[in-house]
mmCIF file of C-alpha atoms in Angstrom:
data_model
loop_
_atom_site.group_PDB
_atom_site.id
_atom_site.type_symbol
_atom_site.label_atom_id
_atom_site.label_comp_id
_atom_site.label_asym_id
_atom_site.label_seq_id
_atom_site.Cartn_x
_atom_site.Cartn_y
_atom_site.Cartn_z
ATOM 1 C CA MET A 1 -24.467 -21.452 -12.287
ATOM 2 C CA LYS A 2 -22.540 -21.898 -15.520
ATOM 3 C CA ASN A 3 -20.931 -18.681 -16.691
ATOM 4 C CA ILE A 4 -18.413 -19.756 -19.337
ATOM 5 C CA PRO A 5 -18.858 -19.999 -23.146
ATOM 6 C CA SER A 6 -18.601 -23.474 -24.645
ATOM 7 C CA GLU A 7 -15.584 -22.516 -26.802
ATOM 8 C CA LEU A 8 -13.591 -21.649 -23.663
ATOM 9 C CA GLU A 9 -14.826 -24.723 -21.833
ATOM 10 C CA GLU A 10 -13.490 -26.876 -24.680
ATOM 11 C CA LYS A 11 -10.033 -25.387 -24.056
ATOM 12 C CA GLY A 12 -10.165 -26.557 -20.449
ATOM 13 C CA TYR A 13 -11.133 -23.237 -18.847
ATOM 14 C CA LYS A 14 -13.319 -23.256 -15.761
ATOM 15 C CA GLY A 15 -16.132 -20.983 -14.690
ATOM 16 C CA ALA A 16 -14.870 -18.050 -12.649
ATOM 17 C CA GLY A 17 -16.655 -17.334 -9.390
ATOM 18 C CA VAL A 18 -16.443 -16.646 -5.671
ATOM 19 C CA GLY A 19 -15.213 -19.334 -3.307
ATOM 20 C CA LYS A 20 -15.845 -17.349 -0.135
ATOM 21 C CA ILE A 21 -16.002 -13.871 1.341
ATOM 22 C CA TYR A 22 -15.587 -13.734 5.127
ATOM 23 C CA LEU A 23 -15.448 -10.615 7.266
ATOM 24 C CA TYR A 24 -13.957 -10.575 10.764
ATOM 25 C CA GLY A 25 -13.665 -7.628 13.076
ATOM 26 C CA ALA A 26 -13.474 -6.378 16.626
ATOM 27 C CA ASN A 27 -13.255 -3.011 18.366
ATOM 28 C CA PHE A 28 -12.942 -1.915 21.950
ATOM 29 C CA GLY A 29 -12.383 1.358 23.776
ATOM 30 C CA GLY A 30 -13.016 3.438 26.840
ATOM 31 C CA PRO A 31 -11.414 5.605 29.528
ATOM 32 C CA ILE A 32 -8.032 4.891 31.087
ATOM 33 C CA VAL A 33 -8.159 7.702 33.628
ATOM 34 C CA LYS A 34 -11.457 9.486 34.122
ATOM 35 C CA ASP A 35 -11.557 12.826 32.254
ATOM 36 C CA LYS A 36 -7.831 12.502 31.501
ATOM 37 C CA ALA A 37 -7.023 9.643 29.127
ATOM 38 C CA TRP A 38 -8.923 7.383 26.702
ATOM 39 C CA PHE A 39 -8.094 4.595 24.256
ATOM 40 C CA TYR A 40 -9.752 2.944 21.285
ATOM 41 C CA LEU A 41 -8.743 -0.161 19.303
ATOM 42 C CA ALA A 42 -10.214 -1.553 16.085
ATOM 43 C CA TRP A 43 -9.199 -4.431 13.837
ATOM 44 C CA GLY A 44 -10.774 -6.112 10.822
ATOM 45 C CA ILE A 45 -10.105 -8.623 8.033
ATOM 46 C CA GLN A 46 -11.696 -9.325 4.667
ATOM 47 C CA ASP A 47 -10.949 -12.940 3.708
ATOM 48 C CA ILE A 48 -11.638 -13.315 -0.042
ATOM 49 C CA ASP A 49 -11.207 -16.393 -2.206
ATOM 50 C CA SER A 50 -12.145 -16.084 -5.877
ATOM 51 C CA ILE A 51 -11.933 -18.784 -8.555
ATOM 52 C CA THR A 52 -10.214 -17.931 -11.849
ATOM 53 C CA LEU A 53 -10.910 -19.101 -15.401
ATOM 54 C CA ALA A 54 -8.057 -21.570 -14.975
ATOM 55 C CA GLY A 55 -9.858 -23.125 -12.008
ATOM 56 C CA THR A 56 -7.198 -21.907 -9.564
ATOM 57 C CA HIS A 57 -7.860 -19.970 -6.362
ATOM 58 C CA ASP A 58 -7.027 -16.264 -6.101
ATOM 59 C CA LYS A 59 -6.863 -15.590 -2.355
ATOM 60 C CA THR A 60 -6.733 -12.124 -0.811
ATOM 61 C CA TRP A 61 -6.505 -11.129 2.848
ATOM 62 C CA LEU A 62 -7.204 -7.442 3.517
ATOM 63 C CA GLU A 63 -6.216 -6.579 7.070
ATOM 64 C CA SER A 64 -6.623 -3.196 8.723
ATOM 65 C CA GLY A 65 -6.813 -1.714 12.163
ATOM 66 C CA TYR A 66 -5.963 1.259 14.307
ATOM 67 C CA ALA A 67 -5.197 2.288 17.851
ATOM 68 C CA LYS A 68 -5.785 5.719 19.365
ATOM 69 C CA LEU A 69 -4.881 7.371 22.661
ATOM 70 C CA ASN A 70 -6.282 10.738 23.757
ATOM 71 C CA PHE A 71 -4.978 12.766 26.667
ATOM 72 C CA GLN A 72 -6.316 15.887 28.390
ATOM 73 C CA LEU A 73 -2.988 17.062 29.802
ATOM 74 C CA THR A 74 -4.339 20.273 31.353
ATOM 75 C CA SER A 75 -7.582 22.187 31.099
ATOM 76 C CA ASN A 76 -6.374 23.862 27.879
ATOM 77 C CA ILE A 77 -3.912 21.318 26.376
ATOM 78 C CA ARG A 78 -4.791 17.996 24.797
ATOM 79 C CA ALA A 79 -2.702 15.387 22.952
ATOM 80 C CA GLU A 80 -3.370 12.432 20.696
ATOM 81 C CA ALA A 81 -1.358 9.419 19.494
ATOM 82 C CA PHE A 82 -2.696 7.432 16.560
ATOM 83 C CA TYR A 83 -1.547 4.334 14.658
ATOM 84 C CA GLU A 84 -3.221 2.837 11.596
ATOM 85 C CA TYR A 85 -2.255 -0.513 10.092
ATOM 86 C CA ASP A 86 -3.040 -1.712 6.572
ATOM 87 C CA ASN A 87 -1.837 -4.865 4.884
ATOM 88 C CA LYS A 88 -2.848 -6.620 1.697
ATOM 89 C CA LEU A 89 -1.809 -10.258 1.587
ATOM 90 C CA LYS A 90 -2.528 -11.838 -1.765
ATOM 91 C CA TRP A 91 -1.600 -15.420 -2.610
ATOM 92 C CA GLY A 92 -1.476 -16.087 -6.339
ATOM 93 C CA ARG A 93 -1.466 -12.625 -7.920
ATOM 94 C CA THR A 94 -1.068 -12.817 -11.686
ATOM 95 C CA TRP A 95 0.864 -10.633 -14.083
ATOM 96 C CA PHE A 96 -0.731 -11.575 -17.417
ATOM 97 C CA GLY A 97 -3.770 -13.510 -16.180
ATOM 98 C CA PRO A 98 -4.370 -16.994 -14.749
ATOM 99 C CA THR A 99 -4.795 -18.616 -18.173
ATOM 100 C CA TYR A 100 -1.477 -17.227 -19.447
ATOM 101 C CA GLN A 101 0.797 -18.202 -16.553
ATOM 102 C CA ALA A 102 2.031 -21.410 -14.988
ATOM 103 C CA PRO A 103 1.235 -21.714 -11.237
ATOM 104 C CA GLU A 104 4.910 -21.357 -10.254
ATOM 105 C CA THR A 105 5.065 -17.874 -11.850
ATOM 106 C CA LEU A 106 2.395 -16.373 -9.600
ATOM 107 C CA TRP A 107 3.238 -13.662 -7.077
ATOM 108 C CA ASP A 108 2.550 -13.538 -3.362
ATOM 109 C CA GLN A 109 1.911 -9.917 -2.351
ATOM 110 C CA GLU A 110 2.431 -8.196 0.993
ATOM 111 C CA GLY A 111 2.065 -4.545 2.027
ATOM 112 C CA PRO A 112 1.743 -1.595 2.349
ATOM 113 C CA GLY A 113 2.295 -0.800 6.037
ATOM 114 C CA GLY A 114 1.081 1.725 8.573
ATOM 115 C CA MET A 115 0.672 5.356 9.533
ATOM 116 C CA TYR A 116 1.878 6.964 12.769
ATOM 117 C CA LYS A 117 0.563 10.290 13.998
ATOM 118 C CA GLY A 118 1.187 12.436 17.060
ATOM 119 C CA GLU A 119 -0.592 15.727 17.795
ATOM 120 C CA ILE A 120 -0.716 18.286 20.582
ATOM 121 C CA GLU A 121 -3.123 21.224 20.784
ATOM 122 C CA GLY A 122 -3.374 24.115 23.198
ATOM 123 C CA VAL A 123 -5.662 27.104 23.705
ATOM 124 C CA PHE A 124 -4.179 30.149 25.421
ATOM 125 C CA GLY A 125 -6.739 32.946 25.602
ATOM 126 C CA ASN A 126 -7.397 33.973 22.000
ATOM 127 C CA LEU A 127 -4.500 31.884 20.658
ATOM 128 C CA LEU A 128 -4.857 28.324 19.335
ATOM 129 C CA LEU A 129 -1.609 26.382 18.702
ATOM 130 C CA ILE A 130 -1.349 22.955 17.073
ATOM 131 C CA ALA A 131 1.697 20.799 16.279
ATOM 132 C CA LYS A 132 1.571 17.389 14.616
ATOM 133 C CA ALA A 133 3.817 14.819 12.966
ATOM 134 C CA ILE A 134 2.729 12.040 10.614
ATOM 135 C CA TYR A 135 4.846 9.199 9.237
ATOM 136 C CA MET A 136 3.439 6.907 6.533
ATOM 137 C CA ASP A 137 5.066 3.552 5.837
ATOM 138 C CA GLY A 138 4.010 2.712 2.284
ATOM 139 C CA GLY A 139 4.987 0.271 -0.433
ATOM 140 C CA PHE A 140 4.523 -3.424 -1.122
ATOM 141 C CA SER A 141 6.378 -6.483 -2.395
ATOM 142 C CA LEU A 142 5.625 -9.103 -5.062
ATOM 143 C CA THR A 143 7.521 -12.367 -4.480
ATOM 144 C CA PRO A 144 7.415 -15.120 -7.140
ATOM 145 C CA ARG A 145 6.696 -18.566 -5.794
ATOM 146 C CA ASN A 146 9.600 -20.033 -7.769
ATOM 147 C CA TRP A 147 12.148 -17.361 -6.789
ATOM 148 C CA GLY A 148 15.577 -18.759 -5.911
ATOM 149 C CA SER A 149 15.100 -21.945 -7.933
ATOM 150 C CA GLY A 150 17.628 -20.867 -10.587
ATOM 151 C CA GLU A 151 15.074 -21.272 -13.379
ATOM 152 C CA TYR A 152 14.718 -18.758 -16.189
ATOM 153 C CA MET A 153 11.508 -16.922 -16.934
ATOM 154 C CA ARG A 154 10.249 -18.470 -20.194
ATOM 155 C CA TRP A 155 8.003 -16.620 -22.651
ATOM 156 C CA GLN A 156 6.158 -18.768 -25.173
ATOM 157 C CA PHE A 157 4.563 -16.829 -28.048
ATOM 158 C CA TYR A 158 3.313 -19.601 -30.353
ATOM 159 C CA PRO A 159 0.852 -21.291 -30.648
ATOM 160 C CA THR A 160 -0.453 -19.354 -27.618
ATOM 161 C CA PHE A 161 1.161 -16.875 -25.269
ATOM 162 C CA TYR A 162 2.241 -18.503 -22.009
ATOM 163 C CA VAL A 163 4.775 -17.757 -19.245
ATOM 164 C CA SER A 164 6.460 -20.453 -17.166
ATOM 165 C CA GLY A 165 9.561 -21.128 -15.088
ATOM 166 C CA ASN A 166 9.887 -18.003 -12.994
ATOM 167 C CA CYS A 167 8.814 -14.398 -12.613
ATOM 168 C CA GLU A 168 10.323 -11.075 -11.549
ATOM 169 C CA LEU A 169 10.849 -10.113 -7.914
ATOM 170 C CA TYR A 170 9.434 -6.628 -7.374
ATOM 171 C CA GLY A 171 9.201 -4.341 -4.383
ATOM 172 C CA THR A 172 8.742 -0.681 -3.557
ATOM 173 C CA ASP A 173 8.890 1.548 -0.471
ATOM 174 C CA ARG A 174 6.910 4.795 -0.473
ATOM 175 C CA ASN A 175 7.507 6.478 2.859
ATOM 176 C CA GLN A 176 6.659 10.025 3.900
ATOM 177 C CA LEU A 177 7.209 12.224 6.946
ATOM 178 C CA ASN A 178 5.143 15.370 7.460
ATOM 179 C CA VAL A 179 5.777 17.728 10.398
ATOM 180 C CA THR A 180 3.679 20.846 10.783
ATOM 181 C CA ALA A 181 2.982 23.540 13.372
ATOM 182 C CA TYR A 182 0.414 26.289 13.020
ATOM 183 C CA GLY A 183 -1.651 28.674 15.014
ATOM 184 C CA THR A 184 -4.700 30.916 14.922
ATOM 185 C CA TYR A 185 -5.031 34.167 16.819
ATOM 186 C CA PHE A 186 -8.396 35.919 17.220
ATOM 187 C CA ALA A 187 -8.022 39.679 17.616
ATOM 188 C CA GLU A 188 -11.032 41.960 18.094
ATOM 189 C CA ASN A 189 -11.474 45.663 17.352
ATOM 190 C CA ILE A 190 -8.189 46.247 15.557
ATOM 191 C CA LEU A 191 -8.163 48.793 12.708
ATOM 192 C CA GLY A 192 -11.924 48.883 12.725
ATOM 193 C CA GLY A 193 -12.580 45.156 12.565
ATOM 194 C CA ASP A 194 -12.154 41.661 14.035
ATOM 195 C CA HIS A 195 -9.280 39.549 12.755
ATOM 196 C CA GLU A 196 -8.466 35.843 12.437
ATOM 197 C CA ILE A 197 -4.700 35.630 11.986
ATOM 198 C CA LYS A 198 -3.294 32.284 10.806
ATOM 199 C CA PHE A 199 0.376 31.317 10.609
ATOM 200 C CA GLY A 200 2.415 28.147 10.409
ATOM 201 C CA VAL A 201 5.324 26.121 9.068
ATOM 202 C CA ASP A 202 5.352 22.764 7.302
ATOM 203 C CA TYR A 203 7.986 20.188 6.344
ATOM 204 C CA ILE A 204 7.598 17.091 4.144
ATOM 205 C CA TYR A 205 10.186 14.449 3.317
ATOM 206 C CA ALA A 206 9.258 11.534 1.056
ATOM 207 C CA THR A 207 11.142 8.730 -0.653
ATOM 208 C CA THR A 208 10.168 6.220 -3.309
ATOM 209 C CA THR A 209 12.513 3.253 -3.621
ATOM 210 C CA THR A 210 11.801 0.554 -6.200
ATOM 211 C CA TYR A 211 13.622 -2.615 -7.217
ATOM 212 C CA ASP A 212 12.944 -5.190 -9.936
ATOM 213 C CA LEU A 213 15.058 -8.363 -10.054
ATOM 214 C CA VAL A 214 15.193 -11.095 -12.707
ATOM 215 C CA GLU A 215 16.499 -14.586 -11.966
ATOM 216 C CA ASN A 216 19.713 -15.245 -13.967
ATOM 217 C CA ASN A 217 19.296 -11.764 -15.496
ATOM 218 C CA ALA A 218 17.754 -13.235 -18.633
ATOM 219 C CA TYR A 219 14.439 -14.258 -20.231
ATOM 220 C CA ILE A 220 14.056 -17.201 -22.590
ATOM 221 C CA ALA A 221 11.749 -16.255 -25.494
ATOM 222 C CA ASP A 222 10.288 -19.105 -27.554
ATOM 223 C CA TRP A 223 8.747 -17.736 -30.746
ATOM 224 C CA GLY A 224 7.823 -21.185 -32.041
ATOM 225 C CA PHE A 225 9.121 -23.123 -35.055
ATOM 226 C CA GLY A 226 12.385 -23.758 -33.176
ATOM 227 C CA TRP A 227 13.221 -20.036 -32.900
ATOM 228 C CA ILE A 228 14.424 -19.403 -29.354
ATOM 229 C CA GLU A 229 16.148 -16.276 -28.003
ATOM 230 C CA ALA A 230 17.768 -15.263 -24.736
ATOM 231 C CA TRP A 231 17.019 -11.683 -23.650
ATOM 232 C CA VAL A 232 19.624 -10.330 -21.261
ATOM 233 C CA VAL A 233 18.188 -7.866 -18.724
ATOM 234 C CA ARG A 234 19.604 -5.944 -15.777
ATOM 235 C CA ASP A 235 18.242 -5.686 -12.257
ATOM 236 C CA TYR A 236 17.359 -2.146 -11.326
ATOM 237 C CA TYR A 237 17.140 -0.119 -8.136
ATOM 238 C CA ILE A 238 15.675 3.397 -8.195
ATOM 239 C CA ASN A 239 15.467 5.899 -5.353
ATOM 240 C CA TYR A 240 13.688 9.259 -5.592
ATOM 241 C CA PRO A 241 13.880 11.504 -2.509
ATOM 242 C CA PHE A 242 11.791 14.636 -2.149
ATOM 243 C CA ASP A 243 11.538 17.336 0.489
ATOM 244 C CA ARG A 244 9.679 20.609 0.854
ATOM 245 C CA TYR A 245 9.673 23.471 3.352
ATOM 246 C CA SER A 246 6.863 25.984 3.539
ATOM 247 C CA ALA A 247 5.495 28.754 5.734
ATOM 248 C CA PHE A 248 2.378 30.861 5.618
ATOM 249 C CA PHE A 249 0.816 33.910 7.234
ATOM 250 C CA LYS A 250 -2.605 35.365 6.551
ATOM 251 C CA ASP A 251 -5.144 37.678 8.119
ATOM 252 C CA THR A 252 -8.875 37.441 7.554
#
């Protein structure tokens, strides 16, 4: 199937399309100790290869999975441990588009990460108590294929826009911890009615850390007609922490 206009084909562009889409997966689970402990595992991959207008391959590997353990500690107390894994591996990610960048300026991407969760729950007569903690490992990195070569990132603006030489090194971490404990108490025939009393506390701590690095701390800008500039830029690191405490009490 031809899906490209003749005027683009004359410029050397290729027809974009799909090289392959493969899906792999497996899952398995069952009891560890009868009526006491169970496990479950799952894992999967999407293997995607698309073809760009430049005729290059844009490859993506989406990997995910999780593991779960459940425990019946006593007749009225249960616990759970959970881990989820997510990763996006991308070879040849573009910034401006495949027709505007040289192959050495493409990024290889990796991330984010995973999520960890622990929970315990107990029922004591009319009282339900739950405590849980969740940690999320977020963020991703973009690594230029030419990083460390010592070459400048070159911007050409005439006769057509084009980037060559190098690209920026970028990464970010977006992590969060959430710890919470809450309960529900069912009380009957108090003050002429039945009550559902809820109470709890909650704590969240999150950070976002970002860096952006430029080889040689400069861009070379070629405007055409022999007009060339050097743009001096600084690397930057940014960190934003955030935390919150909260508590609640209500009666229905």
